[in-house]
Short mmCIF file of C-alpha atoms and ligand atoms in Angstrom, two decimals:
data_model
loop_
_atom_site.label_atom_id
_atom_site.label_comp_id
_atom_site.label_asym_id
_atom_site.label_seq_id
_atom_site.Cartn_x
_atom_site.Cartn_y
_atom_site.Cartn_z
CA UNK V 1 0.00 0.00 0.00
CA UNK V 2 1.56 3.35 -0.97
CA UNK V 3 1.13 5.47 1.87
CA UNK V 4 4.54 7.83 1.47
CA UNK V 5 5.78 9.62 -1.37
CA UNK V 6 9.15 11.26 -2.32
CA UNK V 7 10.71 12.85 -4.86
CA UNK V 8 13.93 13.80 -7.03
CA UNK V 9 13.13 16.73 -9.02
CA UNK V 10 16.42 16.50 -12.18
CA UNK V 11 17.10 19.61 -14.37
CA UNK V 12 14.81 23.30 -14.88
CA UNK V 13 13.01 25.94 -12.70
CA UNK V 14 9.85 24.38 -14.56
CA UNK V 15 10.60 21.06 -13.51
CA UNK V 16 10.53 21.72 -10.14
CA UNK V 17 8.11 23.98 -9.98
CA UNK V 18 5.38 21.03 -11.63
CA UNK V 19 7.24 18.49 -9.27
CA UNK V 20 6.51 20.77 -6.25
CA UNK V 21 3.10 21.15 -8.29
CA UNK V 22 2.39 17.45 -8.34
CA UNK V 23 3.52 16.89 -4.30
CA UNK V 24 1.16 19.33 -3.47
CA UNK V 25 -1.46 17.46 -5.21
CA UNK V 26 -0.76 13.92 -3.54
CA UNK V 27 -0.26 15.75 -0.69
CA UNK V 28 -4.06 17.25 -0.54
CA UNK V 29 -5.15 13.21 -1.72
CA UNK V 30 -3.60 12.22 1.79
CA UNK V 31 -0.50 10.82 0.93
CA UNK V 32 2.67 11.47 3.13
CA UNK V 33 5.43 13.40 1.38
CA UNK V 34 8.62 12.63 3.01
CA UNK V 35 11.96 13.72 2.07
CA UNK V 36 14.19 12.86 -0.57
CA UNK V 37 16.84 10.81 1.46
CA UNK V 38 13.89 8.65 3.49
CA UNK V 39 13.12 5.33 2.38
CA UNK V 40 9.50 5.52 0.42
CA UNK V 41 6.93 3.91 -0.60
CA UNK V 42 7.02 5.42 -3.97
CA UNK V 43 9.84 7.59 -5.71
CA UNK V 44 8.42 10.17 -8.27
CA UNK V 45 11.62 11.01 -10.35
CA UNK V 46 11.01 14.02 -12.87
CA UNK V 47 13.67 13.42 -15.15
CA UNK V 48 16.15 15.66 -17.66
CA UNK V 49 17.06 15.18 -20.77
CA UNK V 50 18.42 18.16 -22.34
CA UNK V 51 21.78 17.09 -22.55
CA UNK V 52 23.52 13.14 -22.34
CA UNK V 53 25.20 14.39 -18.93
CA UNK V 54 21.41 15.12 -17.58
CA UNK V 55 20.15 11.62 -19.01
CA UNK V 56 22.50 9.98 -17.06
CA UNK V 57 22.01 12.41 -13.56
CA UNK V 58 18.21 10.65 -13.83
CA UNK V 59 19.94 6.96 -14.29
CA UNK V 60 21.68 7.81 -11.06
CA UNK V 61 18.94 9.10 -9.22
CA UNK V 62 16.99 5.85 -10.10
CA UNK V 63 19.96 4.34 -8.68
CA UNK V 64 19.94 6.34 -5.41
CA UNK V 65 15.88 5.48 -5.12
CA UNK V 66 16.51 1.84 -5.24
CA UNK V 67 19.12 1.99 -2.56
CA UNK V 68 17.32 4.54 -0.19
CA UNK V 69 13.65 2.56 -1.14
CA UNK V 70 14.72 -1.08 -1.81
CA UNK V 71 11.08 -2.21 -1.35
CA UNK V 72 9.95 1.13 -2.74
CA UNK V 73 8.30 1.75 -6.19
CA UNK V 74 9.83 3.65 -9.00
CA UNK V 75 7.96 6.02 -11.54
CA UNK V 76 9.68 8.15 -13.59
CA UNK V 77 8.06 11.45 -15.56
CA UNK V 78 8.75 14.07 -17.81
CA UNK V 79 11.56 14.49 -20.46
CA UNK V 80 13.57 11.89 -20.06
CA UNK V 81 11.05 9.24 -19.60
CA UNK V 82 9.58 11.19 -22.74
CA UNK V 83 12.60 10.88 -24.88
CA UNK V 84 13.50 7.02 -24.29
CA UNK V 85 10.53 5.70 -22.73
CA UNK V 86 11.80 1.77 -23.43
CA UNK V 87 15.43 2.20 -22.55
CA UNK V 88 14.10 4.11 -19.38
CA UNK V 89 11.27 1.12 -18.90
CA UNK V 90 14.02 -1.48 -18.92
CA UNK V 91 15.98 0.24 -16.03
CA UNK V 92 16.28 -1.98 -12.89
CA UNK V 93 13.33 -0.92 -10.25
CA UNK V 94 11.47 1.49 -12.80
CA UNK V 95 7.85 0.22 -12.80
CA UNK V 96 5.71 3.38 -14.19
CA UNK V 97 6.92 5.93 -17.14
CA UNK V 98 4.99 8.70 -17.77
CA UNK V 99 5.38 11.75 -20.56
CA UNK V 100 4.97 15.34 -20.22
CA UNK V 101 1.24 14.50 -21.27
CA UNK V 102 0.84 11.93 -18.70
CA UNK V 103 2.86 13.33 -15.72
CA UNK V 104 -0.15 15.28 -13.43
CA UNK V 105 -1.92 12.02 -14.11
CA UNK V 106 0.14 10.14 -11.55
CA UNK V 107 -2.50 10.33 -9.16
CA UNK V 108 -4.42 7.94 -11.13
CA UNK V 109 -2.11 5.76 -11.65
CA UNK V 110 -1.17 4.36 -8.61
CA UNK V 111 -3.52 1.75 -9.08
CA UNK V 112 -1.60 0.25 -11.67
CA UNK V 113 1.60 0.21 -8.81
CA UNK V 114 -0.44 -1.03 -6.06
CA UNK V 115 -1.05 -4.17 -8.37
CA UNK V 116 2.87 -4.58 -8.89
CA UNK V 117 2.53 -3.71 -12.86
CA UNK V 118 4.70 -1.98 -15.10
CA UNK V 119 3.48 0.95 -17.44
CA UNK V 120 4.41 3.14 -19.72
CA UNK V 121 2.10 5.87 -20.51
CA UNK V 122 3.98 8.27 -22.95
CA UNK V 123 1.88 10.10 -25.81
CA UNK V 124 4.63 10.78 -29.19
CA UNK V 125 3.23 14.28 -29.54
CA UNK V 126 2.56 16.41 -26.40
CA UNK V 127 0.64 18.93 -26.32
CA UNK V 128 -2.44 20.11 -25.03
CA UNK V 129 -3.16 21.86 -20.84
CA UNK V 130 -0.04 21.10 -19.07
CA UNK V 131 -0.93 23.32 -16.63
CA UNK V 132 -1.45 22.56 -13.17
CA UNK V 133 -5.44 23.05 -11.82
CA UNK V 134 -5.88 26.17 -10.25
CA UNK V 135 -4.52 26.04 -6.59
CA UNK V 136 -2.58 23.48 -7.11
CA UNK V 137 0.33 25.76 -7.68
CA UNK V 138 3.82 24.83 -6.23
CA UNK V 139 4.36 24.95 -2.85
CA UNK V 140 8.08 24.19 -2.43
CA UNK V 141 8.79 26.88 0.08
CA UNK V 142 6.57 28.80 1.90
CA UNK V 143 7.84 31.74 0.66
CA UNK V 144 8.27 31.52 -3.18
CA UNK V 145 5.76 30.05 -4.93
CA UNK V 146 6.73 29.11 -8.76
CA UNK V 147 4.03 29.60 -11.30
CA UNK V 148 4.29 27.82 -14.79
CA UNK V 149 2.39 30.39 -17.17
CA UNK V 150 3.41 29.13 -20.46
CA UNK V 151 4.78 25.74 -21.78
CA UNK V 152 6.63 24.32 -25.07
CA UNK V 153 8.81 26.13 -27.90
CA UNK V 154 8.17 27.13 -31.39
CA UNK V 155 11.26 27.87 -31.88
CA UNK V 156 14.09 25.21 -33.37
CA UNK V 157 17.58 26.07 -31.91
CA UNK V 158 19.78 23.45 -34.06
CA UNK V 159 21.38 22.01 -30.17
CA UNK V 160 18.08 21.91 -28.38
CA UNK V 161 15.46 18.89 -27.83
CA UNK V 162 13.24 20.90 -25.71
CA UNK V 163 10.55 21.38 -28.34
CA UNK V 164 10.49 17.77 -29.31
CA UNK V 165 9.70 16.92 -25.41
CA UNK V 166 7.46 19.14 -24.40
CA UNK V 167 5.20 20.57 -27.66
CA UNK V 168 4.68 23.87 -29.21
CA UNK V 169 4.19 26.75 -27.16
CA UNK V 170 0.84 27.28 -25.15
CA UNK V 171 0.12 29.44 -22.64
CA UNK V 172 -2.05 29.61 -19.34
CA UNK V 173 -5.13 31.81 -19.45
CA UNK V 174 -4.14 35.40 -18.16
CA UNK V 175 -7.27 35.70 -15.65
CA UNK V 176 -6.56 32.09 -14.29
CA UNK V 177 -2.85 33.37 -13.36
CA UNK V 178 -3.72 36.74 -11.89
CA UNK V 179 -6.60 34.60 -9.58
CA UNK V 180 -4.01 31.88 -8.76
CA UNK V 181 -1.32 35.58 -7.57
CA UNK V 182 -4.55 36.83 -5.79
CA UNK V 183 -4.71 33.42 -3.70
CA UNK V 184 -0.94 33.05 -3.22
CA UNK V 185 -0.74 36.04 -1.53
CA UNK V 186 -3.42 35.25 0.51
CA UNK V 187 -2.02 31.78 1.26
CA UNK V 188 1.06 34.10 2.40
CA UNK V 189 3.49 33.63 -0.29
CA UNK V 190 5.69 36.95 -0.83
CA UNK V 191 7.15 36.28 -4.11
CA UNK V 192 5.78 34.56 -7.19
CA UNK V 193 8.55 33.41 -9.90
CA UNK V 194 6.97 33.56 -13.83
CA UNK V 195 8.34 30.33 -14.89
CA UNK V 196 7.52 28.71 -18.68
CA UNK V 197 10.10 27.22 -21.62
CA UNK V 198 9.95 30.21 -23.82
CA UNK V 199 8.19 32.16 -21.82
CA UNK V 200 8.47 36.02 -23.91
CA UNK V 201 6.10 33.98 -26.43
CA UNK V 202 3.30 33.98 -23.79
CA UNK V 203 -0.10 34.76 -25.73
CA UNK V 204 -3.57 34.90 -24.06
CA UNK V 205 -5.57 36.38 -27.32
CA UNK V 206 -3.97 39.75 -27.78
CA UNK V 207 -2.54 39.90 -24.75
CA UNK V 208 1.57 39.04 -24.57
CA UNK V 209 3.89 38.42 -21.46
CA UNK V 210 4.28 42.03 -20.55
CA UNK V 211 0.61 42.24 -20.51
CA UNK V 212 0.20 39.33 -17.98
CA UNK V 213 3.05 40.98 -15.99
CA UNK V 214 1.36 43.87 -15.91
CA UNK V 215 -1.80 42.68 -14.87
CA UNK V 216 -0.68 40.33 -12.05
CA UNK V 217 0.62 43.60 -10.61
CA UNK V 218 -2.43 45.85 -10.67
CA UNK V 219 -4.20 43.05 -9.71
CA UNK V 220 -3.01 41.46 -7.23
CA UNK V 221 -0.56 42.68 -4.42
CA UNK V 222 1.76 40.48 -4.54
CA UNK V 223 4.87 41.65 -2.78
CA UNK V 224 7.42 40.30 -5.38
CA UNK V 225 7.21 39.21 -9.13
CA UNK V 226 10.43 37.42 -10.57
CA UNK V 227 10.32 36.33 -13.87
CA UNK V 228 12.70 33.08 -14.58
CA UNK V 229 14.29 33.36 -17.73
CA UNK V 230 13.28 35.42 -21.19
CA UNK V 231 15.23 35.16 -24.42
CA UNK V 232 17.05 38.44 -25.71
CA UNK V 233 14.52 38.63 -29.05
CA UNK V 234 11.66 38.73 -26.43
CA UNK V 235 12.42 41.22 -24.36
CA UNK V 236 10.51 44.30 -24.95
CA UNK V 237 11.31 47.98 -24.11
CA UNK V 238 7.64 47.71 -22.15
CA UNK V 239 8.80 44.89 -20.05
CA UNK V 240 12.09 47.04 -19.49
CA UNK V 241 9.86 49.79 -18.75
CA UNK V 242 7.60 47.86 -15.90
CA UNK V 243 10.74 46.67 -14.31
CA UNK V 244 12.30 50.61 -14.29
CA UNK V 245 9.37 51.91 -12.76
CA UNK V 246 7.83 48.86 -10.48
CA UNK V 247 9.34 48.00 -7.45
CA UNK V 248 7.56 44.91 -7.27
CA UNK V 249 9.27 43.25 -10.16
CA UNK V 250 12.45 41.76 -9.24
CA UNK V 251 15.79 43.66 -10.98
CA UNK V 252 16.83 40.06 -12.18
CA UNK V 253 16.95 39.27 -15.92
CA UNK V 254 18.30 35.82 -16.39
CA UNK V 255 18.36 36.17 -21.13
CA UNK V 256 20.07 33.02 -22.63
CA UNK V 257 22.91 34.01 -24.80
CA UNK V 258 24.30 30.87 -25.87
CA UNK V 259 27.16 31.90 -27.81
CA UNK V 260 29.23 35.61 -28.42
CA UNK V 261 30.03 34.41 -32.38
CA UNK V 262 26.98 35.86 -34.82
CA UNK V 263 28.95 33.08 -37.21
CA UNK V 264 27.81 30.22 -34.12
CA UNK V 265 24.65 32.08 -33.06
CA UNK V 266 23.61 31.59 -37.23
CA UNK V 267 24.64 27.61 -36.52
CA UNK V 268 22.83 27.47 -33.47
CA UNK V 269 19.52 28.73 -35.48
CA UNK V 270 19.10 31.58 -32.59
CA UNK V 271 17.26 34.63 -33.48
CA UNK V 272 19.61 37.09 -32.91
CA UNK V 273 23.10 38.48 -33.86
CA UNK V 274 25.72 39.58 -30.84
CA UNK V 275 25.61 42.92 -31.25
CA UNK V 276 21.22 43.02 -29.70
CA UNK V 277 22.02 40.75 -26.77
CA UNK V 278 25.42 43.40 -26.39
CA UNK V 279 22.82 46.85 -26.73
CA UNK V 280 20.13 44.87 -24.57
CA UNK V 281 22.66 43.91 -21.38
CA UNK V 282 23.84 47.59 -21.75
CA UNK V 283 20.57 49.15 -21.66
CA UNK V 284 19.29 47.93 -18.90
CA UNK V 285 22.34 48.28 -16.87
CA UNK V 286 22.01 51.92 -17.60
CA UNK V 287 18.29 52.29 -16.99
CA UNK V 288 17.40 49.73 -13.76
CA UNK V 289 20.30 50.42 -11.37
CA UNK V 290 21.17 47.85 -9.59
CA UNK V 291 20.23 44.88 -12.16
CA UNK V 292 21.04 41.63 -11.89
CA UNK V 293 21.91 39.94 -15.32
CA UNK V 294 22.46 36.41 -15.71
CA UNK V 295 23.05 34.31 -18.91
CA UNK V 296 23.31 30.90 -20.30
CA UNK V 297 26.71 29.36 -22.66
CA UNK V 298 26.90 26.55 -24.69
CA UNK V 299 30.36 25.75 -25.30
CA UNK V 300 31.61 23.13 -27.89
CA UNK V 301 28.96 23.47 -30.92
CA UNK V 302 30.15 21.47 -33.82
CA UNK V 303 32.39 23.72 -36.08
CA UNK V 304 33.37 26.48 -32.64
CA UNK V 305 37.15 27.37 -33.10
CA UNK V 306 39.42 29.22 -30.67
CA UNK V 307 38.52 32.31 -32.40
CA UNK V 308 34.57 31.39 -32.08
CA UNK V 309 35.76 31.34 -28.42
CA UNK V 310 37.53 34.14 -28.60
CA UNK V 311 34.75 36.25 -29.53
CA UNK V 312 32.49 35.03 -26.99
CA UNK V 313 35.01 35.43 -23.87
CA UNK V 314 36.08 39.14 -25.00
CA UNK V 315 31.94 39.76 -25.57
CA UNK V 316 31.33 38.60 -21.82
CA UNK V 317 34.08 40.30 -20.57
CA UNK V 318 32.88 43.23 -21.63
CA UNK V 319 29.68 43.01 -20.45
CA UNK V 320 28.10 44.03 -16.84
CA UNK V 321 26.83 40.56 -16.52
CA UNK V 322 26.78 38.94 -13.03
CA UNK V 323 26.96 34.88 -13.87
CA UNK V 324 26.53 32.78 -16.60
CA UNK V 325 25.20 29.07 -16.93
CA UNK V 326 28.02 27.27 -18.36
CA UNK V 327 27.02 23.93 -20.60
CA UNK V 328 28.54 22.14 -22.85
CA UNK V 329 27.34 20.98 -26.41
CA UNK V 330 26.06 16.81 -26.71
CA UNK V 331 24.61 15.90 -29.78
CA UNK V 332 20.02 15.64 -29.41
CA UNK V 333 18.73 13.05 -30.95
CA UNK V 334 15.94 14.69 -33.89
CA UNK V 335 17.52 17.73 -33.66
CA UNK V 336 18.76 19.81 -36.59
CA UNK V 337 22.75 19.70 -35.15
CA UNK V 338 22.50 16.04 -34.35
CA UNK V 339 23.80 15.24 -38.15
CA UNK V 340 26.88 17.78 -37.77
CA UNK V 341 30.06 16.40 -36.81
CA UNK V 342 31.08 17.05 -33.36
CA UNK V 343 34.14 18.10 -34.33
CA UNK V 344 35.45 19.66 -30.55
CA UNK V 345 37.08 17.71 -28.59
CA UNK V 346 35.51 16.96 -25.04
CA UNK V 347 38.82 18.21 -23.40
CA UNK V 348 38.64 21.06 -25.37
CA UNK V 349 35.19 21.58 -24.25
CA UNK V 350 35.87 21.04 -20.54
CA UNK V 351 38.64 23.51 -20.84
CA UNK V 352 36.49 26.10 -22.69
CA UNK V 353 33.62 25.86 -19.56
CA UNK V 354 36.37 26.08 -16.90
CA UNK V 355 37.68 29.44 -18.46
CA UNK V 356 33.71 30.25 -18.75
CA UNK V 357 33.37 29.05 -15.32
CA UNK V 358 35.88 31.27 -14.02
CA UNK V 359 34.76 34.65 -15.57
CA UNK V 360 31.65 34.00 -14.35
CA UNK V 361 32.99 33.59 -10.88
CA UNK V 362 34.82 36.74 -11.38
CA UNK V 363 31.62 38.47 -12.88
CA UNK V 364 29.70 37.57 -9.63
CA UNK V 365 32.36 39.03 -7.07
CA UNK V 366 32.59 42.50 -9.19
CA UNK V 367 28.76 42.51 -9.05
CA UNK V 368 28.37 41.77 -5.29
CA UNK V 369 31.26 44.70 -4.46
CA UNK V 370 28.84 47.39 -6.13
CA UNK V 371 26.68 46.82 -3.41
CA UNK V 372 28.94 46.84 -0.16
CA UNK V 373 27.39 49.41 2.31
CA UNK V 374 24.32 49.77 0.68
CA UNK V 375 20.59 48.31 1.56
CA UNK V 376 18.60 45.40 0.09
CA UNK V 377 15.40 44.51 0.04
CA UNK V 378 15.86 41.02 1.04
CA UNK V 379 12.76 38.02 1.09
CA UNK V 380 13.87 35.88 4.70
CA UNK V 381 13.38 32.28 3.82
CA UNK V 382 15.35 30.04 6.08
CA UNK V 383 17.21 30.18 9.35
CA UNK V 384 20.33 28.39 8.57
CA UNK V 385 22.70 25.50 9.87
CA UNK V 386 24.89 28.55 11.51
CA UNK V 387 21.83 30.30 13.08
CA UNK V 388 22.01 32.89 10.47
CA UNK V 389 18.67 34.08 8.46
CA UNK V 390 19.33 33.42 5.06
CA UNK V 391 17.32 35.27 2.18
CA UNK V 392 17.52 36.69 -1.36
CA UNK V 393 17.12 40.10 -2.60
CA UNK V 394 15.11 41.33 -5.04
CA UNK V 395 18.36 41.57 -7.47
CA UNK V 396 19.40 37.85 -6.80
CA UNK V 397 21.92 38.23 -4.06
CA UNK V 398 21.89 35.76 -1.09
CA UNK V 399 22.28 37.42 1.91
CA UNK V 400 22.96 36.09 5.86
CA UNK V 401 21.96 38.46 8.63
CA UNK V 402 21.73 37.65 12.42
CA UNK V 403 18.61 38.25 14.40
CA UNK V 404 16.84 37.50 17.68
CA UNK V 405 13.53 37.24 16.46
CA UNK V 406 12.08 34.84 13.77
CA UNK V 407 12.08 36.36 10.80
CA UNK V 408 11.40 34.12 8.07
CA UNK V 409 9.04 34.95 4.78
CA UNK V 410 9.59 38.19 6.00
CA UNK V 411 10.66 41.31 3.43
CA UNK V 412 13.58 43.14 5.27
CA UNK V 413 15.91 45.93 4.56
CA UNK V 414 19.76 45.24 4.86
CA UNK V 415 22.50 47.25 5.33
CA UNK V 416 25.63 44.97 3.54
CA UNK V 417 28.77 45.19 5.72
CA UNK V 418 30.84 41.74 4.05
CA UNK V 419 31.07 40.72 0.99
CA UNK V 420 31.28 36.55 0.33
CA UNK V 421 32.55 35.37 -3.25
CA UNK V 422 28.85 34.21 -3.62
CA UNK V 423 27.16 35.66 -1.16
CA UNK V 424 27.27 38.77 0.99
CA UNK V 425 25.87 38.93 5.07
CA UNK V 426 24.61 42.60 6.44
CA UNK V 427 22.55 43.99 9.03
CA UNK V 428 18.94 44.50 9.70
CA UNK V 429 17.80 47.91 9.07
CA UNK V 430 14.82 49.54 11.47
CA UNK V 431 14.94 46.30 13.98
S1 SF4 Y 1 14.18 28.91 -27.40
FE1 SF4 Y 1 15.62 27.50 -28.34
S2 SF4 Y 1 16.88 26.81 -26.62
FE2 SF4 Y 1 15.01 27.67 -25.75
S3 SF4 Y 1 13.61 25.95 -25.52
FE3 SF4 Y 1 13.18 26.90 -27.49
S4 SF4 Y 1 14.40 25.73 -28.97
FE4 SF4 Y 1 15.22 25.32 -26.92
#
């Protein structure tokens, strides 16, 4: 009888927020949702597969399950068990495989567990609502609640598999997301995090992503609004605009560069040249002080040369950035780069990431300096192992601060006095 659940929640923001999505759900249906290193009844794995190294993270996780849940059950969702849902289905201890279709269906499935069967329910096209019910948003932390508001890509960069996994792009209906804000804050949560695949291609009829921004805020009074990733040829000078004159959006852009060559960015199929994603960064470091910018890097793409290298490091390096996603190129199966040769070398590629790696490290410390002696606005969401309240600012700095009374899911002020190489600690301002 499956009476407790756990999970392991492999690759994006969106991932986890429809894992923490789906607990909630078996959670409300009375089952017990223990954590991820307690033996279980049943192990929900939502698995990766955007690159071969993420493929084989969910292979070890299954691994991990069996050995923290020998007598437990195994089902495995989302890309992965999308992708390859035999060779997943063949893995020792898996006995239920479910697609990005299939996956908030698990509920009804445990049936087929409880009788000891194995199943693979994986539709070849996905599509359709892959959005959770209404109120059955994540509820990871009590703090930050992630809300999926759009889902799937039209789009066909040559590297990625993402659109073959999870569909074309669809999007949740505007109204439903401002009621779902309206409750969240009422349920307490001070931050809500926009999360989707391509999520700049939001549509509900006319309306486009900086419309449902926009209407979230005026509509609901939500304390924070953080949007999780947007690509550079989706960012609009009215989404700049909200974020320059609302304090309730989050100064965090995280815009997916991939590569600093306009010769690689034409390989990759991306929709841009080097020089918008260069003007972009730029303005809005001039026009929201204080931004935090973020990117993602593909090194390795079939064809990249030192000089293709070259161009990207001396790009970055010129740009007020204040981390980058480093990954390296694997060849997706049905993809439009999967027939190239992949002519770099891996060492080659691990030594193009390090040096990527580094920058980035060195990005992050320049952009934590800026703010040494100044004040935050910081959201309190755990008290940590050292006794120190741990939190995140509005601009995506983690920040420790001491205090005597409980303070957590709390939105303080703090004054920073040390700067970490990752993170900075300060003081409360107005006790
Ligand atoms: S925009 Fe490109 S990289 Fe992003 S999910 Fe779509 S196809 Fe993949």
């Amino acid at each position: 009888m499956i009476k407790t659940i756990n999970f392991r929640t492999l690759g994006c923001r969106l991932n986890h927020a429809e894992s923490d999505s789906i607990q909630y759900g078996l959670h409300m249906a009375g089952y017990q949702i223990v954590g991820d290193k307690t033996a279980a009844d049943l192990t929900i794995i939502n698995s990766c597969a955007v690159t071969q190294q993420a493929e084989a993270k969910t292979r070890g996780a299954i691994a991990v399950a069996r050995r923290i849940s020998p007598h437990g059950k195994i089902a495995v969702i989302g890309c992965y068990a999308q992708l390859s849902p035999e060779v997943v289905a063949d893995l020792k201890g898996v006995n239920l495989i479910l697609g990005n279709s299939e996956k908030y269906r698990i509920q009804d499935l445990l049936d087929i567990l409880e009788k000891g069967q194995k199943e693979i329910h994986v539709a070849r096209i996905v599509g359709g609502d892959t959005f959770p019910p209404l109120g059955l948003i994540s509820k990871g932390s009590r703090t930050r609640a992630h809300m999926k508001v759009q889902e799937g890509c039209d789009y066909r960069c040559a590297y990625c598999i993402i659109p073959l996994l999870r569909g074309s792009t669809r999007s949740r209906n505007l109204q439903s997301c401002v009621d779902e804000a309206v409750m969240l804050r009422e349920q307490g949560f001070k931050e809500i995090v926009l999360s989707g695949i391509n999520i700049g291609t939001y549509r509900d009829s006319e309306q486009d992503f900086s419309d449902l921004v926009s209407a979230i805020l005026s509509k609901s009074d939500i304390e924070r609004l953080r949007i999780s990733s947007i690509e550079p040829d989706l960012l609009t000078d009215r989404l700049i605009e909200l974020m320059r004159s609302e304090p309730r959006l989050c100064r965090h852009f995280h815009i997916p560069l991939q590569h600093g060559s306009n010769e690689v960015l034409g390989w990759m199929r991306r929709r841009y040249k080097a020089e918008l994603f260069f003007d972009l960064v730029n303005n809005l470091f001039q026009n929201i002080p204080g931004v935090c910018i973020g990117t993602d890097v593909l090194v390795g793409f079939p064809g990249e040369s030192e000089k293709h290298f070259n161009e990207m490091m001396s790009l970055l390096e010129q740009l007020p950035l204040a981390y980058f996603h480093v990954f390296r190129y694997s060849a997706r199966p049905g993809t439009a780069a999967v027939g190239l040769n992949d002519s770099v070398p891996i060492q080659i590629k691990k030594e193009r990431s390090e040096a990527l790696r580094l920058l980035s490290d060195r990005k992050r410390n320049h952009f934590l300096r800026q703010f040494n002696g100044a004040d935050l606005s910081v959201l309190i969401e755990k008290k940590s192992k050292l006794g120190l309240y741990r939190g995140l600012s509005d601009n995506y700095i983690t920040v420790n601060v001491k205090s005597d009374n409980q303070i957590v899911n709390n939105i303080r002020i703090i004054r920073i006095t040390d700067i970490g190489i990752a993170e900075v600690q300060g003081e409360l301002i107005g006790g």
